Short mmCIF file of C-alpha atoms and ligand atoms in Angstrom, two decimals:
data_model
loop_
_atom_site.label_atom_id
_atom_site.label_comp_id
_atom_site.label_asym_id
_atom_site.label_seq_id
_atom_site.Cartn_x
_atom_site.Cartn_y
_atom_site.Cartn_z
CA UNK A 285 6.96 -34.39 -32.12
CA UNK A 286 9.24 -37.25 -31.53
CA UNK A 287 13.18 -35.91 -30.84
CA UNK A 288 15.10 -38.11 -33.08
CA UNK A 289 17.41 -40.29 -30.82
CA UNK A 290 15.42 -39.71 -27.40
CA UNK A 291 13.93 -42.29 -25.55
CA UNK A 292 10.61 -42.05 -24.11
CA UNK A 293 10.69 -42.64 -20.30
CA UNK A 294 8.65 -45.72 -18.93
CA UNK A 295 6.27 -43.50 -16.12
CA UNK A 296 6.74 -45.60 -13.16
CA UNK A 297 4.73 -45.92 -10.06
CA UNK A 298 5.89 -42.98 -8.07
CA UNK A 299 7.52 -40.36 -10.27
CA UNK A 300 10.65 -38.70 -9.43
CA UNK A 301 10.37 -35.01 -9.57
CA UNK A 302 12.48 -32.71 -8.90
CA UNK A 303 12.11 -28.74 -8.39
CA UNK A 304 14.08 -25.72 -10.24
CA UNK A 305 14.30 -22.66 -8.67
CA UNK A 306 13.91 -22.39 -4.85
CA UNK A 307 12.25 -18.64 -4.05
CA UNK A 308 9.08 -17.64 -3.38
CA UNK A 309 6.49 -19.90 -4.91
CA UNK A 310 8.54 -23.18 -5.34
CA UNK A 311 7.14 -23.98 -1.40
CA UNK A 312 3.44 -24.52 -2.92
CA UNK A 313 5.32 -27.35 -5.34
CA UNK A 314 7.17 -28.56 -2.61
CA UNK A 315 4.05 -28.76 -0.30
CA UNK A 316 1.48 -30.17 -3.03
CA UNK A 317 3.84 -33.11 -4.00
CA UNK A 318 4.60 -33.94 -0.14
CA UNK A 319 1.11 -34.30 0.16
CA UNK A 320 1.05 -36.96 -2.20
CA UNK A 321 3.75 -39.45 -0.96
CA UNK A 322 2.56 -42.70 -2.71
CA UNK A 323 2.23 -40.76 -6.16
CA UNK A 324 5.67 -38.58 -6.41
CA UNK A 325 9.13 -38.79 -4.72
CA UNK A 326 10.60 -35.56 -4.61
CA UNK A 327 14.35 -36.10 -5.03
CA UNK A 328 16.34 -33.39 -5.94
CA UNK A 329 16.17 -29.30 -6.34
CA UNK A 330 18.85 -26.97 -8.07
CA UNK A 331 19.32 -23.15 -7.72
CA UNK A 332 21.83 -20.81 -8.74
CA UNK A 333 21.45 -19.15 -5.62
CA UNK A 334 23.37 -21.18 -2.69
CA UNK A 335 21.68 -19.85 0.18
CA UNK A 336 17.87 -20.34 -1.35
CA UNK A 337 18.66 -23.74 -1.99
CA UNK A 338 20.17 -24.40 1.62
CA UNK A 339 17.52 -23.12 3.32
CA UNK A 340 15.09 -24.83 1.40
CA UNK A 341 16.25 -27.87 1.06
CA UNK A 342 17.06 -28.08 4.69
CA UNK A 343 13.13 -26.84 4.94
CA UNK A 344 11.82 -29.61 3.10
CA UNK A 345 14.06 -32.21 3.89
CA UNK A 346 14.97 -32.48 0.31
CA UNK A 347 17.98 -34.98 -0.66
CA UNK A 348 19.83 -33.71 -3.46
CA UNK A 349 20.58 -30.57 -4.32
CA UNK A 350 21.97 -28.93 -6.90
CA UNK A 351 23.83 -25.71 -7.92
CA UNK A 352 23.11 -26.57 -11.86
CA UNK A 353 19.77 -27.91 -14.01
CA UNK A 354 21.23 -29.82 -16.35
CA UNK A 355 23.76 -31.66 -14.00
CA UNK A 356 20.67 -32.55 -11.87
CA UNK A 357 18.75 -33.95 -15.15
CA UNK A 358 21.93 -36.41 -15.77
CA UNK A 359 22.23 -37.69 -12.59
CA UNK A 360 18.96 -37.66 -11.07
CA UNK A 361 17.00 -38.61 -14.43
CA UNK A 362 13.78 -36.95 -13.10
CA UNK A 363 10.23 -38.12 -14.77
CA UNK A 364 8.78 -34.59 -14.12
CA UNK A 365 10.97 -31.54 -12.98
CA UNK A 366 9.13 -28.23 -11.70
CA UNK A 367 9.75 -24.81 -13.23
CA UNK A 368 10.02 -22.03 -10.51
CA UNK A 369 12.12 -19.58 -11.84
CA UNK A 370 11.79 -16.47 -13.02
CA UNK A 371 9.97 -16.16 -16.49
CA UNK A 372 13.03 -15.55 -18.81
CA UNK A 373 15.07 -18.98 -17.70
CA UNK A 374 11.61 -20.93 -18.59
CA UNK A 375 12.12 -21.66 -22.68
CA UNK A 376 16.16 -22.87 -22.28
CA UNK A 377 14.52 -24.72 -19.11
CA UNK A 378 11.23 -26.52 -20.52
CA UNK A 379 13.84 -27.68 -24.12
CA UNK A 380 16.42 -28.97 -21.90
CA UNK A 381 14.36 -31.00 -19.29
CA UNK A 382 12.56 -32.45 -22.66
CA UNK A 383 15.67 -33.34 -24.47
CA UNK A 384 16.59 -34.71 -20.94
CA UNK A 385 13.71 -37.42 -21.33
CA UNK A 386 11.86 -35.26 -18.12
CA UNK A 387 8.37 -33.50 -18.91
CA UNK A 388 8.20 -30.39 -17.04
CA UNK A 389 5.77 -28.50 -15.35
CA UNK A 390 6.42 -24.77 -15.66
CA UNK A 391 4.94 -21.93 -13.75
CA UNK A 392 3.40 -19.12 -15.82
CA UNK A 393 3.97 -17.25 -17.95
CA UNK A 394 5.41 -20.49 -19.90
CA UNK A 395 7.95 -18.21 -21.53
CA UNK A 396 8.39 -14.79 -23.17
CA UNK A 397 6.93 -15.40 -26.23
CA UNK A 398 4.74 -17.35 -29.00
CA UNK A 399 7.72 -18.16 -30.77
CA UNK A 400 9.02 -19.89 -27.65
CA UNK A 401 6.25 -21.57 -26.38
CA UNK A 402 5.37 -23.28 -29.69
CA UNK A 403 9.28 -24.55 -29.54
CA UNK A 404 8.61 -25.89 -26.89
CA UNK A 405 5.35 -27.71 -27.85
CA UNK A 406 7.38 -28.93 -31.17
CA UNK A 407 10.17 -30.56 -28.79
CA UNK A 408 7.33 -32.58 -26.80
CA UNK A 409 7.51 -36.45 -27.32
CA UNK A 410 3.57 -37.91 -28.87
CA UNK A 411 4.01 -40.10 -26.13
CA UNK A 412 5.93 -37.79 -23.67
CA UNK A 413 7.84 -35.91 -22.57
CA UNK A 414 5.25 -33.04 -22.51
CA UNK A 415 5.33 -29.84 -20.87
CA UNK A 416 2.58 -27.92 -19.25
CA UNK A 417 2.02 -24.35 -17.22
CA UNK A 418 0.72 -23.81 -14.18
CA UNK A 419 -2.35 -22.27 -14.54
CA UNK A 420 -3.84 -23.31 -11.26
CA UNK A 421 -7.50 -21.02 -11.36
CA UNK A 422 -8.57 -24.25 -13.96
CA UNK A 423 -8.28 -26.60 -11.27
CA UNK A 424 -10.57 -25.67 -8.16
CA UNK A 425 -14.51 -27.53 -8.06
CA UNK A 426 -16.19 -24.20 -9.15
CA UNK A 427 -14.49 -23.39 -12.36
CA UNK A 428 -14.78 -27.82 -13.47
CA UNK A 429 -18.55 -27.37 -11.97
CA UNK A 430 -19.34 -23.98 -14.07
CA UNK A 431 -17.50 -25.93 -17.37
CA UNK A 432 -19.61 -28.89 -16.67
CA UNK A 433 -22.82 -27.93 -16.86
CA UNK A 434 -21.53 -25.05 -19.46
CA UNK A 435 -20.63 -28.65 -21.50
CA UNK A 436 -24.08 -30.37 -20.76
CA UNK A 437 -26.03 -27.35 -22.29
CA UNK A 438 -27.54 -26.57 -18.57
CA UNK A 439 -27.11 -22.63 -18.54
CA UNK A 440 -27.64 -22.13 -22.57
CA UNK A 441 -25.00 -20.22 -24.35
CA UNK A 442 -22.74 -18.23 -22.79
CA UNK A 443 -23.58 -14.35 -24.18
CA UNK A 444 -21.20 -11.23 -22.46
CA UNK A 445 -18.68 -11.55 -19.65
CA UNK A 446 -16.29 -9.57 -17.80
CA UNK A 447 -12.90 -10.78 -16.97
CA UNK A 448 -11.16 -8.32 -14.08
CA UNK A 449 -7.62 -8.66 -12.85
CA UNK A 450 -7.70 -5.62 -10.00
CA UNK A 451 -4.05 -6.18 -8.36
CA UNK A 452 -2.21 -3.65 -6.57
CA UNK A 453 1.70 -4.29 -6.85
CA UNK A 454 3.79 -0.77 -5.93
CA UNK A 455 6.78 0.37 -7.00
CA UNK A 456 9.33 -1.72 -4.50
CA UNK A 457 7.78 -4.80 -6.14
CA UNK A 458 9.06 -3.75 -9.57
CA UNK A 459 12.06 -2.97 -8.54
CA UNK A 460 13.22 -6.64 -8.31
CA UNK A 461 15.65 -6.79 -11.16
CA UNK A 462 13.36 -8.94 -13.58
CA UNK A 463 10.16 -7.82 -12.87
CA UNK A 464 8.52 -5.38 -15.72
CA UNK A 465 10.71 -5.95 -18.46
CA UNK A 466 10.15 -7.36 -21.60
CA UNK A 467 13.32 -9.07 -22.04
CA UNK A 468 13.46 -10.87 -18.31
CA UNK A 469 9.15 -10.89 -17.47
CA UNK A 470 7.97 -10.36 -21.16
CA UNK A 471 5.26 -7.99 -20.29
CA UNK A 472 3.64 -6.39 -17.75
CA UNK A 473 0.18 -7.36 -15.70
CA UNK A 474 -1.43 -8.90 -19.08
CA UNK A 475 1.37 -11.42 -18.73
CA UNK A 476 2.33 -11.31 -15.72
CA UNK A 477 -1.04 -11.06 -13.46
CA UNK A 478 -4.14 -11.12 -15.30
CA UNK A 479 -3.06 -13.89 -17.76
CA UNK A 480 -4.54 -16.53 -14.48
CA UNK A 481 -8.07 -15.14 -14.91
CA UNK A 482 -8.09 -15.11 -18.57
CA UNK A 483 -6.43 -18.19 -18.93
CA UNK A 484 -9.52 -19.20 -16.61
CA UNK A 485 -12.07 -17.33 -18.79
CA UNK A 486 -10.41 -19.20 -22.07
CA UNK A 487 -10.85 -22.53 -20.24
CA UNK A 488 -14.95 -21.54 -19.71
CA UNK A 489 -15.49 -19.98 -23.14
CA UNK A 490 -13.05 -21.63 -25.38
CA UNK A 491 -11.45 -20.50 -28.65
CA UNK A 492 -11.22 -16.75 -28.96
CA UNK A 493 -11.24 -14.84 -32.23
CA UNK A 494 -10.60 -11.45 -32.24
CA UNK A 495 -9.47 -8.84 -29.15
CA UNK A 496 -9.15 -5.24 -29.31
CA UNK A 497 -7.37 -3.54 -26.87
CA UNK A 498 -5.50 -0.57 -24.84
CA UNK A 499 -2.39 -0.67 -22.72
CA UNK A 500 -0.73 2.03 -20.98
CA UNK A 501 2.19 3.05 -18.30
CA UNK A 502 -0.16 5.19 -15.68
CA UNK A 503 1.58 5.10 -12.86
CA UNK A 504 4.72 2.79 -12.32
CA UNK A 505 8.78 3.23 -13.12
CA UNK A 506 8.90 0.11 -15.73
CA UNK A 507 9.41 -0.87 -19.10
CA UNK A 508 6.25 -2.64 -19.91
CA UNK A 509 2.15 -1.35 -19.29
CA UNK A 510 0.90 -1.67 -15.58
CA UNK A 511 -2.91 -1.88 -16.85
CA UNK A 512 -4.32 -3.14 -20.11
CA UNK A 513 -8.18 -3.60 -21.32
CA UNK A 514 -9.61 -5.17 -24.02
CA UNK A 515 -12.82 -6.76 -26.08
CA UNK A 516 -12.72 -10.02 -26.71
CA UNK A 517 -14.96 -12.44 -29.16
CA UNK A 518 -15.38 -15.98 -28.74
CA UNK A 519 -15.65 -18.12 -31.42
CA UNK A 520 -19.02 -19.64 -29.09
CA UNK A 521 -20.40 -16.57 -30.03
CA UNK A 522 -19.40 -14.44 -26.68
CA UNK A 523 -18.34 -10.84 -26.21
CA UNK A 524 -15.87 -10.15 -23.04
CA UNK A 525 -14.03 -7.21 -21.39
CA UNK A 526 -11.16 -7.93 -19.82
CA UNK A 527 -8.91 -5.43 -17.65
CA UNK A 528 -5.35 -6.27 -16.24
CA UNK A 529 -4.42 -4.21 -13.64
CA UNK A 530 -1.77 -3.98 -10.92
CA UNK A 531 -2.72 -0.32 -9.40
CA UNK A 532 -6.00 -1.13 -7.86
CA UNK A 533 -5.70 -0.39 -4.62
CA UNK A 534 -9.12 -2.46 -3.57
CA UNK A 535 -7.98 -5.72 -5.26
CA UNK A 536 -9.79 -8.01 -6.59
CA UNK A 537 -10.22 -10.80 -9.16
CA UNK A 538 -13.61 -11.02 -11.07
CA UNK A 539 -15.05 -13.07 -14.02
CA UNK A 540 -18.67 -12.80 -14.37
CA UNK A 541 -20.33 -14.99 -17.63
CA UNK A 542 -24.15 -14.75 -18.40
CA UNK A 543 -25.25 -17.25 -19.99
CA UNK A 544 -29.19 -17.56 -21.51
CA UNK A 545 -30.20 -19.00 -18.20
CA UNK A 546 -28.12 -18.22 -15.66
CA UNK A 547 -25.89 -15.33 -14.36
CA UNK A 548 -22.12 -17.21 -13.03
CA UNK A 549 -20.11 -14.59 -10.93
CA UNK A 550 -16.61 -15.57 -9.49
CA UNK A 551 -15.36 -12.78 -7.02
CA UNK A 552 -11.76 -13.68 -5.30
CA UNK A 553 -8.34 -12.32 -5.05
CA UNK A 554 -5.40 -15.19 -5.62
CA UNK A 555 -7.64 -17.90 -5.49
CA UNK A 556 -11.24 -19.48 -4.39
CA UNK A 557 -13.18 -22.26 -3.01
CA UNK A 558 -16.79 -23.28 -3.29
CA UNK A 559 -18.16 -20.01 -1.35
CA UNK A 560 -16.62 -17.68 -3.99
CA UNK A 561 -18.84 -18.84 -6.73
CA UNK A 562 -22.84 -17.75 -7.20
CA UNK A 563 -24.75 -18.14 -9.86
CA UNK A 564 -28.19 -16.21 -10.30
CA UNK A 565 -30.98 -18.45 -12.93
CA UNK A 566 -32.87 -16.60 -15.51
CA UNK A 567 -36.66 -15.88 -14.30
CA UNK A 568 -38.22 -19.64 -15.65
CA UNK A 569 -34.88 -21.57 -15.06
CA UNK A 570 -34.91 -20.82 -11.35
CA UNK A 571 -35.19 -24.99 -10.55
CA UNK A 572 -33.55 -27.00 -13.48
CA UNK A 573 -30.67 -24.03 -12.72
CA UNK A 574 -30.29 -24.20 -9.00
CA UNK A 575 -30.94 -28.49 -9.54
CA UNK A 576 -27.41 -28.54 -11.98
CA UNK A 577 -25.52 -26.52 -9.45
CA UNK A 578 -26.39 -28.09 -6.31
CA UNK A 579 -25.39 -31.82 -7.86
CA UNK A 580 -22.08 -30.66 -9.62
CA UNK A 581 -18.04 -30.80 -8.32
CA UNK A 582 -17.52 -29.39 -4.77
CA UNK A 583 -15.24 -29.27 -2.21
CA UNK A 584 -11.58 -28.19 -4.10
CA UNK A 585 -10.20 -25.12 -3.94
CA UNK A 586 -8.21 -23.84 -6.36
CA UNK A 587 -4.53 -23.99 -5.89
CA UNK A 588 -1.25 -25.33 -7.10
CA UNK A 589 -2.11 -28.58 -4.83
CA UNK A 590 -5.67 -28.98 -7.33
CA UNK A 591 -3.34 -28.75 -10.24
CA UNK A 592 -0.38 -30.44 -8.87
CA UNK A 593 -2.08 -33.80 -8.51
CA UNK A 594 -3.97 -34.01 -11.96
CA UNK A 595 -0.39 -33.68 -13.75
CA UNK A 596 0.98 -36.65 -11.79
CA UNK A 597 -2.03 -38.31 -12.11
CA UNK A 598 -2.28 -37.55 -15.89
CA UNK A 599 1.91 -38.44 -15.88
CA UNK A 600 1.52 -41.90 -14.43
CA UNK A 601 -1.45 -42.56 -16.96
CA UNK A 602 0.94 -41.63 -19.71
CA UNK A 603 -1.26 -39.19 -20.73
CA UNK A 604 0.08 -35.16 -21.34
CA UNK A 605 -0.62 -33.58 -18.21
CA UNK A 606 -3.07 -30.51 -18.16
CA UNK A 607 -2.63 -27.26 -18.69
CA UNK A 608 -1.69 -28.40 -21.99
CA UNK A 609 0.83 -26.88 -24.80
CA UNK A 610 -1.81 -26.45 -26.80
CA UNK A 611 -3.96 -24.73 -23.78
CA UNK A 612 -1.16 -22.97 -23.32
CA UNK A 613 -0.27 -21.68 -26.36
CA UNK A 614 -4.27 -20.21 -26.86
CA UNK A 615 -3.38 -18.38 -23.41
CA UNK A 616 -0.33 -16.75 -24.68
CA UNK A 617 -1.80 -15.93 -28.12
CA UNK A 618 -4.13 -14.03 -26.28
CA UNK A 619 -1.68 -12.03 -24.35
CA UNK A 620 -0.04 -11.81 -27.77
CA UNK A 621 -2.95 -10.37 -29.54
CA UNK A 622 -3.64 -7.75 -26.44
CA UNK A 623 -0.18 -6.27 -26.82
CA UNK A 624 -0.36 -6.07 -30.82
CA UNK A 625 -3.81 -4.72 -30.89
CA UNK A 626 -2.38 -1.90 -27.98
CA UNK A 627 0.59 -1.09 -29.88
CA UNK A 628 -1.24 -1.19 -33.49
CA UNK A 629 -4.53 0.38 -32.49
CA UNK A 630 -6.34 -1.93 -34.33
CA UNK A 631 -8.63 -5.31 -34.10
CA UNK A 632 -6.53 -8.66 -33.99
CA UNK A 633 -7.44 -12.09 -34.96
CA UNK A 634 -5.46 -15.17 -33.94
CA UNK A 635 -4.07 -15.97 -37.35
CA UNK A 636 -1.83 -13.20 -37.96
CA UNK A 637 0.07 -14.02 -34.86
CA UNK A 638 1.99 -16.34 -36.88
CA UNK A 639 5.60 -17.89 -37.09
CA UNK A 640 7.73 -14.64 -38.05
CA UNK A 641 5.39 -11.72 -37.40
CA UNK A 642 6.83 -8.90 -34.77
CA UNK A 643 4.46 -10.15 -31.90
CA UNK A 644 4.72 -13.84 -32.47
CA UNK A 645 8.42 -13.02 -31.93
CA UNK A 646 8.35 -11.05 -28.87
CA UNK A 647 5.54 -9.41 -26.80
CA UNK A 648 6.37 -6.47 -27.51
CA UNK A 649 6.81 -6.87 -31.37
CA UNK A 650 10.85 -5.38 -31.04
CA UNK A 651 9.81 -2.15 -30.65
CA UNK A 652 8.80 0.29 -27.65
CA UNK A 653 4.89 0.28 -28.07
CA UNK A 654 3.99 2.76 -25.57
N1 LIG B 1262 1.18 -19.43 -10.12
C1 LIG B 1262 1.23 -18.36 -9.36
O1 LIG B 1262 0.25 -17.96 -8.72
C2 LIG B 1262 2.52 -17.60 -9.25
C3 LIG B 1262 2.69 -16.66 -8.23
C4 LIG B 1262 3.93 -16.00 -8.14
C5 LIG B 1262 4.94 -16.25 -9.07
N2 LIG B 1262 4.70 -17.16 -10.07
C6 LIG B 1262 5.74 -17.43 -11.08
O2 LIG B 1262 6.74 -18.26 -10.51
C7 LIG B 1262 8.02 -17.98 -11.13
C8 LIG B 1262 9.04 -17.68 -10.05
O3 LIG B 1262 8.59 -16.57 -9.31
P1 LIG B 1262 9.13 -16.33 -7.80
O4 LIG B 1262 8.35 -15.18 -7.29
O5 LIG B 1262 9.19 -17.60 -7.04
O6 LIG B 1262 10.63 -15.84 -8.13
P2 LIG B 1262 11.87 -15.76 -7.14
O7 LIG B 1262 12.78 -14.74 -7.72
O8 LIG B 1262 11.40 -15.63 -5.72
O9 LIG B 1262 12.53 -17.22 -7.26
C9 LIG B 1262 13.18 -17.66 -8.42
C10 LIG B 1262 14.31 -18.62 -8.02
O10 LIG B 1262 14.89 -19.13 -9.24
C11 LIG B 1262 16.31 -19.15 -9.06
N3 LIG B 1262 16.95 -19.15 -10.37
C12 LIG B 1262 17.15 -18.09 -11.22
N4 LIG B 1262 17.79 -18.52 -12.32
C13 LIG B 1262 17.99 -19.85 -12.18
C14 LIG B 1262 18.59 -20.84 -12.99
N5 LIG B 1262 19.12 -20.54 -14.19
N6 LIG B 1262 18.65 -22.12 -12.53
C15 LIG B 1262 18.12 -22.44 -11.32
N7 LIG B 1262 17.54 -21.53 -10.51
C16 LIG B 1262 17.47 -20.25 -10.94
C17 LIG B 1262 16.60 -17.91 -8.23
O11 LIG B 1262 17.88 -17.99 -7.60
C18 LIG B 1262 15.43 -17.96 -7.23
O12 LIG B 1262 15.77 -18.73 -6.09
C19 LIG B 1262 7.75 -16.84 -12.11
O13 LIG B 1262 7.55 -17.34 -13.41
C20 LIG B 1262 6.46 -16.21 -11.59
O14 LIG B 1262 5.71 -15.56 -12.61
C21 LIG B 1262 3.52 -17.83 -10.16
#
């Protein structure tokens, strides 16, 4: 939707982007876009926080710097600003940088709720500015090589998978002031870990259409779950499990889809290359199998870098950048429909999670599920 009054910005050349937030994961931003000099021209950063944005901008050799957002969008006039704050700034963030003229690239979760994120897709321009969330597991050769031949009918239908999030976080790391609170983080790992892998799994299998699912507090002092599981159905025909957990103490990330003719496993922790992919053809389907996966995408791991360069890419074609709103907005339903199945004990479809429903409105459907 067009913002009456608001100009859409001409994408020039090299973009000028500038990054939000200055802690811990803003340096993979910073490092993708300096590794693409002729494409983006990272001019500014802001922060609340003085001494994070000293030290970083002093890091990166980055020119302007500023202690407010929306002083930086006036007088920088950034074509794509980067989202690295925590969760609960993301919404105000992602409206003003559109009504700025910027699109922005936000990292996930892309806000605290359905309710938000689809405000946010209603202030995108049709021709820009968009927004999108870094979802960076999309991005690496496996996943594009597994979707491609998934696309060209090569492994058959897809038939069960398995969709593991095994994290271990203890307690010091939820004791960071907006970590595992609905109001600040918006859930626990379902939105705050294991939303990567089944945002991956949702890129593989498509739309989903009902989930079913358990969350609980086991273990951790916090006010959302630390481990959910559910059942998911895929409108492909599919089944799934998925689990979301962040007291495993042997980590590790899995998503395994079999398919008529083929068996895909992914087995990595916070992200993969090439190597962490094998695939395992059907008895018959051994050669055509083995044939598909040996000629598809190699050589790009995944990583905010992978993603990083097909939004500026997508940017300077005029085109909305990947991971989508819509994408987006499929992810978070799903988290949606996780915590209202948990809290409701019953089987969810993606309709009811509709514009004034409890947990369209917040995650945790204003009450205290559990
Ligand atoms: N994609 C991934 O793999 C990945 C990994 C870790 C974290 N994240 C996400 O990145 C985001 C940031 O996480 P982090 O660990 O870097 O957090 P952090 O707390 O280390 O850094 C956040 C920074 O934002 C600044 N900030 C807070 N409010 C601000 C405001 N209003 N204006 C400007 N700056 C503000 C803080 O001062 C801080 O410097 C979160 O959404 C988190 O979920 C993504």
């Amino acid at each position: 939707m067009q913002i009456p009054g608001q100009t859409v910005p001409e994408a020039p050349d090299r973009l000028r982007v500038a990054v939000v937030g200055t802690g811990n994961i803003a340096r993979f931003h910073v490092e993708a876009l300096q590794s693409m000099p002729d494409d983006a021209a990272l001019t500014a950063a802001a922060d609340v926080d003085p001494d994070n944005l000293a030290v970083f901008t002093d890091r990166y050799g980055i020119p302007q710097r500023f202690g407010d957002m929306d002083r930086m969008l006036r007088e920088v006039q950034p074509d794509l600003v980067h989202l690295c704050t925590p969760p609960g700034m993301h919404h105000g963030q992602v409206k003003a940088c559109l009504a700025a003229g910027a699109s922005a690239l936000v990292e996930k979760p892309p806000a605290l709720s359905l309710a938000e994120v689809e405000e946010m897709a209603d202030a995108e321009g049709a021709q820009g500015p968009w927004f999108a969330t870094l979802f960076q597991h999309r991005f690496g050769s496996g996943a594009r090589r597994v979707r491609a031949l998934a696309d060209a009918g090569e492994l058959g239908r897809p038939l069960v998978a398995v969709c593991h999030t095994h994290w271990f976080r203890d307690q010091a790391y939820f004791d960071v002031p907006w970590r595992g609170r609905w109001d600040t983080e918006g859930g626990g790992p379902t939105m705050g870990h294991g939303i990567h892998q089944m945002d991956l799994l949702l890129a593989l299998l498509g739309d989903w259409t009902e989930v079913s699912a358990t969350a609980r507090r086991q273990a951790r002092s916090m006010e959302t779950e630390d481990v959910s599981i559910g059942h998911i159905s895929f409108a492909n025909g599919a089944v799934a499990t998925v689990v979301n957990s962040v007291l495993s103490p042997r980590e590790e990330s899995y998503i395994r889809i079999d398919f008529e003719r083929a068996t895909v496993e992914l087995r990595h922790l916070y992200g993969y290359g090439d190597d962490n992919w094998t695939i395992t053809p059907a008895p018959g389907f051994e050669e055509q199998v083995n044939a598909a996966w040996e000629a598809g995408e190699s050589g790009t791991n995944s990583g905010h870098s992978a993603q990083i360069a097909h939004v500026v890419s997508a940017l300077r074609a005029k085109e909305p950048p990947p991971v989508t709103s819509a994408d987006s907005l499929r992810t978070m339903r799903l988290v949606a429909g996780i915590y209202a199945s948990a809290a409701q004990h019953r089987t969810i479809i993606p309709g009811e999670l509709r514009r004034g429903t409890r947990f369209y409105e917040r995650m945790h459907g204003g009450g205290s599920p559990w």
